[in-house]
Coordinates of C-alpha atoms in Angstrom, one line a residue:
X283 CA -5.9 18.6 -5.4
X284 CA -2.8 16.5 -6.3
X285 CA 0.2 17.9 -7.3
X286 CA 2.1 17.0 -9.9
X287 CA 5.0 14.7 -9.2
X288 CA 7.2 17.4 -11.9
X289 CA 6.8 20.5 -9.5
X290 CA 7.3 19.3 -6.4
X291 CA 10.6 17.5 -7.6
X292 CA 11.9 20.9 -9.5
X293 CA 11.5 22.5 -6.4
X294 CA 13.2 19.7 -4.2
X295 CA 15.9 20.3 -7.0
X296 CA 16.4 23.6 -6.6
X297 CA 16.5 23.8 -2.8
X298 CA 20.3 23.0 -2.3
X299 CA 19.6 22.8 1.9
X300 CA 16.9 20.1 1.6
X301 CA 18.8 16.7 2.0
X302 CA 17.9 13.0 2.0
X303 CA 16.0 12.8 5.6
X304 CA 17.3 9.7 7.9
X305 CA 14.7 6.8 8.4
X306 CA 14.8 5.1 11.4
X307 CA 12.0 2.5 12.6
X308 CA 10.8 -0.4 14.8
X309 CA 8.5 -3.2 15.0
X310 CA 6.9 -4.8 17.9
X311 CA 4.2 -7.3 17.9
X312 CA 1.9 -9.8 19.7
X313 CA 0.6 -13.8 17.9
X314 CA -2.5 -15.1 18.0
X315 CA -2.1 -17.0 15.8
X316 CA 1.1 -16.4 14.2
X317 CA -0.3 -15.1 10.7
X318 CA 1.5 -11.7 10.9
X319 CA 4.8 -11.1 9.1
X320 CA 6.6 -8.0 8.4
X321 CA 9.5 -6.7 5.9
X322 CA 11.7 -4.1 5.6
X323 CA 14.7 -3.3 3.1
X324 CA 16.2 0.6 3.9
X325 CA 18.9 -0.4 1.6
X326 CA 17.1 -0.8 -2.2
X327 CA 18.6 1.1 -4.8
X328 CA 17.1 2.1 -7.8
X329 CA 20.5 2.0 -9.8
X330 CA 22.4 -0.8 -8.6
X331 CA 25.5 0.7 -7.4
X332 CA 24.6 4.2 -7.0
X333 CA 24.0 5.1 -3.2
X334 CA 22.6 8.3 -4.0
X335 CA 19.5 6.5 -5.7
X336 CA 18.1 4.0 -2.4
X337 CA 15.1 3.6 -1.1
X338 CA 13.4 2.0 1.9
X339 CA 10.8 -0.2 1.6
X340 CA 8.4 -1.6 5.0
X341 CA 5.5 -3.9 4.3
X342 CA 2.9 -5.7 6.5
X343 CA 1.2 -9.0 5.7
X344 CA -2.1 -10.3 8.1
X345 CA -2.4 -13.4 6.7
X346 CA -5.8 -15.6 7.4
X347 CA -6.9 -19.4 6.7
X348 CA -3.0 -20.2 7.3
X349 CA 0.2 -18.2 6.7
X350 CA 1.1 -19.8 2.7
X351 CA -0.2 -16.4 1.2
X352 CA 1.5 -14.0 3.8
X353 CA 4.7 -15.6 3.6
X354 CA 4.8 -15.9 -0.3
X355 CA 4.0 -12.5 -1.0
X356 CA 6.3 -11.1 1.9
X357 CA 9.1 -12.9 -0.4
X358 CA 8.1 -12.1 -3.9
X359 CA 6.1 -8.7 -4.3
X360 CA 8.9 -6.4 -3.9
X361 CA 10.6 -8.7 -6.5
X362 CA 7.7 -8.1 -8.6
X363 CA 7.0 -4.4 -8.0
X364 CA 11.1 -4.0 -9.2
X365 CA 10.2 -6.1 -12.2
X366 CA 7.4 -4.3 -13.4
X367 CA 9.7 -1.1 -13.5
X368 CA 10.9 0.0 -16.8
X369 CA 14.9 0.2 -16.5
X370 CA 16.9 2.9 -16.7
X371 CA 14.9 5.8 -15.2
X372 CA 15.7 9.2 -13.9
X373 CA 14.1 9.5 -10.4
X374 CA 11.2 11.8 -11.6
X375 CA 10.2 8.5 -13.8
X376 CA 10.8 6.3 -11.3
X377 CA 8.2 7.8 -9.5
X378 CA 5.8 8.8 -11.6
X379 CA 5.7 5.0 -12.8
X380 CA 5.7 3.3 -9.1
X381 CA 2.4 3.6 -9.0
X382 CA 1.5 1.8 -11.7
X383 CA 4.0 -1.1 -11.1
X384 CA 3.1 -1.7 -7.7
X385 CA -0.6 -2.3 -9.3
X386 CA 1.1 -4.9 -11.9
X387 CA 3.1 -6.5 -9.2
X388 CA 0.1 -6.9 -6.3
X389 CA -1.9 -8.8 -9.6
X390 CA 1.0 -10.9 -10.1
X391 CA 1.7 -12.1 -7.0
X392 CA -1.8 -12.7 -6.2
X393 CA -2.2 -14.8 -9.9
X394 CA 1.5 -16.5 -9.2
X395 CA 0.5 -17.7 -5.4
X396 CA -3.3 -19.0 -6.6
X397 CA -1.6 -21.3 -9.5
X398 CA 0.2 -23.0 -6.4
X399 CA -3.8 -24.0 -5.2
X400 CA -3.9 -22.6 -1.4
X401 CA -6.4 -21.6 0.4
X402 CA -5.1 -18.7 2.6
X403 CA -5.0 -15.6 1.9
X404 CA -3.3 -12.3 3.2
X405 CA -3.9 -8.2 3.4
X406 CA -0.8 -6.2 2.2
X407 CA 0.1 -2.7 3.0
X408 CA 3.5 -1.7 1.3
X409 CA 5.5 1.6 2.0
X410 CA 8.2 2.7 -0.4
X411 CA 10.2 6.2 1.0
X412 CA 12.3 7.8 -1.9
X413 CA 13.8 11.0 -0.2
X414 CA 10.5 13.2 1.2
X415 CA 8.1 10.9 -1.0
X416 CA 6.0 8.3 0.4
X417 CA 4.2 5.9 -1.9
X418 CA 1.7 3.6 -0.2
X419 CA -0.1 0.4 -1.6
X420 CA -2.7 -1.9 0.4
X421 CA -5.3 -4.2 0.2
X422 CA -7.4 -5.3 3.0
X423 CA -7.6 -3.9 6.4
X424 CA -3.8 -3.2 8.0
X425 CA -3.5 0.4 7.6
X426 CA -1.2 3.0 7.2
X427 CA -1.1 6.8 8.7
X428 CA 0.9 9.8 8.4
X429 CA 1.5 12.1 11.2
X430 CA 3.5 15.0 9.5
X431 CA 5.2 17.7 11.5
X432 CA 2.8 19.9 12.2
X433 CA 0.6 17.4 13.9
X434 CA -1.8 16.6 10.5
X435 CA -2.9 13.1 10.4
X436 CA -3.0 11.1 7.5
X437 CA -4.9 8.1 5.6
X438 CA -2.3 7.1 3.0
X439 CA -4.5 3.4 2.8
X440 CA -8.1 2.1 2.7
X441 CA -10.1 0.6 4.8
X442 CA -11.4 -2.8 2.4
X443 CA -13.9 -4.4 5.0
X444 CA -17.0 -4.7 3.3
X445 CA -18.9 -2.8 5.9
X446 CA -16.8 0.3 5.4
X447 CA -16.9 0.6 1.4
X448 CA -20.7 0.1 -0.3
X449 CA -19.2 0.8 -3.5
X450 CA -16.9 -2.5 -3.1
X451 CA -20.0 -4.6 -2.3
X452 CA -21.7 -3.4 -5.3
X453 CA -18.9 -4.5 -7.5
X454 CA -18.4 -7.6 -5.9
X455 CA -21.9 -8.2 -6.4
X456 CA -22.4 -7.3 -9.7
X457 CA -19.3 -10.0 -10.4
X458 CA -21.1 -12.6 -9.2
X459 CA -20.3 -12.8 -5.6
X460 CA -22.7 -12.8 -2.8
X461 CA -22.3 -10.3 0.5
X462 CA -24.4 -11.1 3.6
X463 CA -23.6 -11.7 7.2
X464 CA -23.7 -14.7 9.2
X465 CA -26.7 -17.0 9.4
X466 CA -27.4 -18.0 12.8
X467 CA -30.3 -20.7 14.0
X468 CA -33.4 -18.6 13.8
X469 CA -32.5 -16.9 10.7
X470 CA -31.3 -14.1 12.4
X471 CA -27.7 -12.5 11.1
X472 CA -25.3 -11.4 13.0
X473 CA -21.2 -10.2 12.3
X474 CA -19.8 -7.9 9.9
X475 CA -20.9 -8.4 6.5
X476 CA -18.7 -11.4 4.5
X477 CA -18.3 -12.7 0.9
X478 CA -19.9 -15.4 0.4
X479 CA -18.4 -18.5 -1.0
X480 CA -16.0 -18.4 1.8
X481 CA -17.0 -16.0 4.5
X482 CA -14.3 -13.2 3.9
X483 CA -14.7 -9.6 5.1
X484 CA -13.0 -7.8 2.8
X485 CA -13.0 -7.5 -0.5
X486 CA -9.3 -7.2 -1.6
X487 CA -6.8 -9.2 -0.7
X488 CA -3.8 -11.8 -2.1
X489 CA -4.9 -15.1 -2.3
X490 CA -8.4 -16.4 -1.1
X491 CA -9.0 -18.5 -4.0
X492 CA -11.6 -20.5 -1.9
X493 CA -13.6 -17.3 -2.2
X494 CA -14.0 -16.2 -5.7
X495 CA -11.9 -13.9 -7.8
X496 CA -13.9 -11.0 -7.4
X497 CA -11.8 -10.5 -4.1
X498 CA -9.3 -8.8 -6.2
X499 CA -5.9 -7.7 -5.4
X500 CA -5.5 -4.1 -7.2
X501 CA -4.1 -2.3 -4.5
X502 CA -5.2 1.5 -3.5
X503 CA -2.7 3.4 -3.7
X504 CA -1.7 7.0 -2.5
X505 CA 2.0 9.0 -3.2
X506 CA 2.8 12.0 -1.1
X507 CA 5.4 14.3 -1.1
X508 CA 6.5 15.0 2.9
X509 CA 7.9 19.1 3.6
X510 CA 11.4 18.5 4.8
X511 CA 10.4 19.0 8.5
X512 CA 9.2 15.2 8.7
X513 CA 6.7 12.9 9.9
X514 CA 5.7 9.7 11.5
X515 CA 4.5 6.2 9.6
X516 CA 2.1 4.3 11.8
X517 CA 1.8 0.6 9.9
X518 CA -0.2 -1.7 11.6
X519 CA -3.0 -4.7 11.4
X520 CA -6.4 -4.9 12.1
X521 CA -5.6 -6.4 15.8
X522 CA -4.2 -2.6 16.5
X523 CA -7.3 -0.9 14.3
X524 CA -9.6 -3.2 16.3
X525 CA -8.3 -1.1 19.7
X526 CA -7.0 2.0 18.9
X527 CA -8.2 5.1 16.5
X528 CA -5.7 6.4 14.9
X529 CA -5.6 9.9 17.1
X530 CA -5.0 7.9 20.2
X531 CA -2.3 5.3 18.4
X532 CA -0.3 8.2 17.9
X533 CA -0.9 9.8 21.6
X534 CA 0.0 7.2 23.2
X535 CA 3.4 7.1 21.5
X536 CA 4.0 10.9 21.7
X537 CA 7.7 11.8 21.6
X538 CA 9.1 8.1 21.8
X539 CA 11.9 6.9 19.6
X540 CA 10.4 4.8 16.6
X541 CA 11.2 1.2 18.8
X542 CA 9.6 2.3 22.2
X543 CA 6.7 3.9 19.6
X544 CA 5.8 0.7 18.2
X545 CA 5.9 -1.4 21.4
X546 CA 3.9 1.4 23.3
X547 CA 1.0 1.4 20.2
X548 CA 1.3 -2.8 20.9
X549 CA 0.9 -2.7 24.6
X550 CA -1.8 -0.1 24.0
X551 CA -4.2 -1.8 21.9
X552 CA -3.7 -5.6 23.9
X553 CA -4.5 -3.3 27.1
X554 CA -8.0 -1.8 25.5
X555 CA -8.5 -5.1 23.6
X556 CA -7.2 -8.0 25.2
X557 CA -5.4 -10.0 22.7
X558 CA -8.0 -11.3 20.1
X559 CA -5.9 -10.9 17.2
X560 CA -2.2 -10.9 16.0
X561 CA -1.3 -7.3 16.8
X562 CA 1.6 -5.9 14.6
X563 CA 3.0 -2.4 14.3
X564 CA 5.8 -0.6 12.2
X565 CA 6.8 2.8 13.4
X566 CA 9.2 4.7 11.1
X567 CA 10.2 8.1 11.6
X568 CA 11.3 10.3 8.5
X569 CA 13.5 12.7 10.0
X570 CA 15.7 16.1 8.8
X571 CA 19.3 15.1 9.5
X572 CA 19.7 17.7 12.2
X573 CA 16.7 16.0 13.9
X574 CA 17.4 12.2 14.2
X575 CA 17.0 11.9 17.8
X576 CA 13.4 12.4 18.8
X577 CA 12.6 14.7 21.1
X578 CA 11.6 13.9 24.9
X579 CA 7.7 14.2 25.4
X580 CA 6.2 17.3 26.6
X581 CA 4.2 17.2 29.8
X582 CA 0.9 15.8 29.0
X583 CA -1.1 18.7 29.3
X584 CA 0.7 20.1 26.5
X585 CA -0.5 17.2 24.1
X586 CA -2.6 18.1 21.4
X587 CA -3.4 18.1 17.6
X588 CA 0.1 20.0 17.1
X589 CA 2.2 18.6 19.6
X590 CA 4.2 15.9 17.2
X591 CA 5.3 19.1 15.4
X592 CA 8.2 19.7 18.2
X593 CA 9.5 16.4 17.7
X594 CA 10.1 16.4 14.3
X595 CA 10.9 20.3 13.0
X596 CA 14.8 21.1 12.7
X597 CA 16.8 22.3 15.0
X598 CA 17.1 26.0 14.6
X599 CA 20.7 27.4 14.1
X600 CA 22.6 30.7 13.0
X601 CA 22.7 29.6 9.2
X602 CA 19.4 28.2 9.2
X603 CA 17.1 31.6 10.8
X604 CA 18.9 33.7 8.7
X605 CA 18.0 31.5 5.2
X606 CA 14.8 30.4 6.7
X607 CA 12.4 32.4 4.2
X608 CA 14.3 32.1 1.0
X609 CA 14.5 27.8 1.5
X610 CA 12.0 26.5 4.3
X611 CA 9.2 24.8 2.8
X612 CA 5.8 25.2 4.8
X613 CA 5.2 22.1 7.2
X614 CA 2.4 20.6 4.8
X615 CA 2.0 17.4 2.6
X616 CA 1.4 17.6 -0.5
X617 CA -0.4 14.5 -2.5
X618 CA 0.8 13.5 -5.6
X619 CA -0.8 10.9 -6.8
X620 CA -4.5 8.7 -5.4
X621 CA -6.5 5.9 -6.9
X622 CA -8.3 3.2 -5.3
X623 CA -10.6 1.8 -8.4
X624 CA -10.6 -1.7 -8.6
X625 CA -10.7 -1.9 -12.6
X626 CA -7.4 -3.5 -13.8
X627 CA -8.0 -1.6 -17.4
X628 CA -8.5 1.7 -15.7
X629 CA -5.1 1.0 -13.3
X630 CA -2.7 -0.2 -15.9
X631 CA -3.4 2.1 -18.5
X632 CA -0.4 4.7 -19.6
X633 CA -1.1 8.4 -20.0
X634 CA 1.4 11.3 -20.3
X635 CA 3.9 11.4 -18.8
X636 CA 4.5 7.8 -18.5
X637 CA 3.5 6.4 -21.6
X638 CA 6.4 6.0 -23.2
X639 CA 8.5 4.3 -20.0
X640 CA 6.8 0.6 -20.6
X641 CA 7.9 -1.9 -23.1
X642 CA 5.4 -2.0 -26.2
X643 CA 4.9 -6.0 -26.4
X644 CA 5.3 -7.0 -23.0
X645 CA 2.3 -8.1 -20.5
X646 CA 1.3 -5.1 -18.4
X647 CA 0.7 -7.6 -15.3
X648 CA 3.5 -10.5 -15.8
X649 CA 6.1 -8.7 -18.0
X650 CA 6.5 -11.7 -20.4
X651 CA 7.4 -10.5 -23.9
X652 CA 4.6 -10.8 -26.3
X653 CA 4.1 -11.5 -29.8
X654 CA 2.2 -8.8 -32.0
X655 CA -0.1 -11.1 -33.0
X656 CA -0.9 -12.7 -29.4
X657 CA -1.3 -9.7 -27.6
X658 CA -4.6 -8.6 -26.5
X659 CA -5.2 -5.4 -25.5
X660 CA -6.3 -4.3 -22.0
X661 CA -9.6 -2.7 -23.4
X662 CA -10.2 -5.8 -25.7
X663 CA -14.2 -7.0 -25.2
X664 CA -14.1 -10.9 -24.4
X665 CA -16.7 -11.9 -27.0
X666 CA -14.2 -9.8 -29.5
X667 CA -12.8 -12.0 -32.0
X668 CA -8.5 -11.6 -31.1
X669 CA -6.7 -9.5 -34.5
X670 CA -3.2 -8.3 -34.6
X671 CA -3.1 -5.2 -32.7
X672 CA -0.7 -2.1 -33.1
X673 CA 1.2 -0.5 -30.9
X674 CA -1.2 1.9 -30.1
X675 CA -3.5 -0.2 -29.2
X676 CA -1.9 -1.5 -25.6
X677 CA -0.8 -1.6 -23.1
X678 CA -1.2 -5.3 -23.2
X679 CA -1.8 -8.5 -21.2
X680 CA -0.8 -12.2 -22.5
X681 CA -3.8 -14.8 -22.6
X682 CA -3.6 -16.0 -19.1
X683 CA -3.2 -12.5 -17.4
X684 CA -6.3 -11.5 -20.1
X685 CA -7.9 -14.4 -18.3
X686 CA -7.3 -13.1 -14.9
X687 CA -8.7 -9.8 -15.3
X688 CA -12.1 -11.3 -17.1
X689 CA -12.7 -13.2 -14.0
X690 CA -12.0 -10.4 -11.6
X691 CA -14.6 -9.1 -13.5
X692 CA -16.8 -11.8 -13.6
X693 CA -16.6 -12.3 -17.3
X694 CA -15.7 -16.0 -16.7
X695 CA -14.6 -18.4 -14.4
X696 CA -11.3 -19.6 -14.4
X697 CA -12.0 -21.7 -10.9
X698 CA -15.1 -23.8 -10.1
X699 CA -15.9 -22.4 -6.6
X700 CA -18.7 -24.9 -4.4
X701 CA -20.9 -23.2 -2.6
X702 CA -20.3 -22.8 1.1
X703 CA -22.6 -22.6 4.0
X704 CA -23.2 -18.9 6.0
X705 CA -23.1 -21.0 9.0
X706 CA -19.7 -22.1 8.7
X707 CA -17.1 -21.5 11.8
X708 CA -15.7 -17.9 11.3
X709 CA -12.4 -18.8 13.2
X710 CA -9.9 -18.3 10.3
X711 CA -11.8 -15.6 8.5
X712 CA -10.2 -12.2 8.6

């Protein structure tokens, strides 16, 4: 059971020996065919000026059919995610509302880059660390896991290949779309199962406008609050996924600095694998201050479920034993927030204790400013005649982002999409 964001802060507040962790991280990675790109920013701040209020930010983009949508959402969605923030939050806010925006931002981005008419499209995973808390939003099938202290492993993303989510194919389905696998001579089908126009595998992503807009790109997204002993991010594409489970991605790398980590997980999955795929990793260790150097790996008969929980816990010292049980927090993660639905209405909407943070007349997905009288609300029917709508009536979208959601819904069509063989070549289908 979640959390609420409210509790766990008030009691990070009142723990004067819990302190900002240090983040440290590394990237390594392998091309195919060069459609992986990765970000990071440890230096964001939430109020510009203020270095008590940063945050780091890692992302991962595996593009396919090209690079144009990995490359334009590597440079605009943190943009976006920023701009669909209400200004002038406390932190508690800031959080509590970053769920949402990243939602607003992922739709944006993906609405901004189809207008420009490409093709390609691109998964996502995003990682935002504020202090302990660790806010995760993906689409597609790059991942991202939590190893925390006490050698817990964690999904913070979802898996959005249509063989691992029935639910998806259902919607995608009832929108329109059709989901089947390849047709080979003979009738027979072989492959995963794909979206069809286009032959796609997953059903979210940015981009892929040659496949319909029922591949939508509302992110799932999962917050977590970290104890202040630590943990390990693994971020990494489906060319690492392909190789490795996620117990033996994190074995392999056992008590290696974040760098060494993410080459190690690399070298790993091209030695199981052979190199398909672009394989991409991000590493980042959130450490306690005392504990920035990892420690050297145990002998490998000493590996286990709990063996990560050395390299991360604080070093013990005089002051620290003797206040341990009036200010240590148990070695656990605590969720705050979860939701993976793929309604836009359902993500966007405001409930205590956020409701007030967002501006009245401004579009929920694009952040234009809106006239009373052309807003539409984001539970307006379609075949409902448009009337001016009071405040309480929003949040609200402006006609074209109205348009967007209908045909991620498969209310209308705001593309004509030609039907496209199942026995097309599969080579730049995710």
């Amino acid at each position: 059971m979640a959390v609420p964001l409210a509790v766990l802060l008030k009691r990070e507040h009142t723990n004067e020996r819990i302190e900002k962790p240090d983040v440290l991280y590394g990237q390594a990675s392998q091309s195919k065919k060069g459609e992986d790109f990765t970000f990071f920013k440890t230096e964001c701040q939430r109020v510009p000026a203020d270095g008590s209020s940063t945050f780091s930010v890692f992302a991962l983009f595996d593009g396919h059919n090209g690079t144009e949508a990995a490359i334009y959402a590597k440079e605009n969605l943190l943009n976006n995610v920023l701009g669909a923030m209400p200004s002038e939050l406390s932190r508690d806010d800031w959080l509590a509302a970053l769920p949402r925006a990243l939602v607003a931002a992922f739709v944006k981005t993906d609405k901004d880059f189809q207008n420009q008419a490409h093709s390609s499209g691109t998964t996502v995973t995003m990682v935002i660390i504020d202090g302990w808390v660790v806010t995760v939003a993906s689409v597609g099938d790059s991942r991202c896991i939590l190893e925390s202290a006490e050698g817990s492993i964690y999904h913070l993303s979802a898996d959005h290949r249509l063989d691992a989510d029935e639910k998806e194919v259902e919607r995608i389905t009832a929108s329109g779309g059709e989901v089947g696998r390849l047709n080979v001579i003979g009738g027979a089908e072989i492959g995963p199962l794909r979206c069809w126009p286009g032959g796609l595998c997953l059903s979210r992503s940015i981009g892929d406008l040659d496949v319909g807009q029922f591949i939508v790109p509302v992110p799932y997204v999962k917050q977590v609050k970290l104890s202040n002993a630590g943990g390990r991010l693994v971020i990494a594409s489906d060319g690492v996924w392909d190789a490795l489970s996620f117990e033996s991605s994190l074995k392999c790398c056992h008590g290696l600095p974040a760098e060494l980590a993410a080459n190690q997980i690399v070298k790993e999955a091209v030695h199981v694998r052979g190199l398909k795929d672009d394989t991409t990793c991000i590493v980042v260790d959130i450490l306690p201050k005392e504990k920035a150097v990892p420690a050297p790996a145990p002998h490998p008969k000493k590996q286990g479920i709990g063996a990560l929980k050395n390299m991360f816990r604080r070093k013990p010292s005089v002051k620290s034993i003797n206040v341990k049980q009036e200010t240590s927090e148990p070695d656990v993660v605590e969720e705050i927030f979860e939701d993976g639905s793929a309604a836009l209405a359902h993500r966007l909407d405001t409930g205590n204790p956020i409701q007030n943070m967002f501006k009245i007349y401004a579009c929920a997905v694009c952040q234009v400013e809106i006239k009373p009288e052309e807003a539409i609300s984001l539970h307006s029917c379609p075949s409902q005649p448009r009337k001016f709508v009071s405040p309480w009536d929003g949040p609200f979208l402006c006609l074209s982002c109205q348009q967007k959601k209908e045909a991620m819904e498969g209310k209308s069509c705001s593309q004509d999409f030609s039907s496209s063989s199942k026995s097309a070549s599969s080579d730049s289908w995710e």
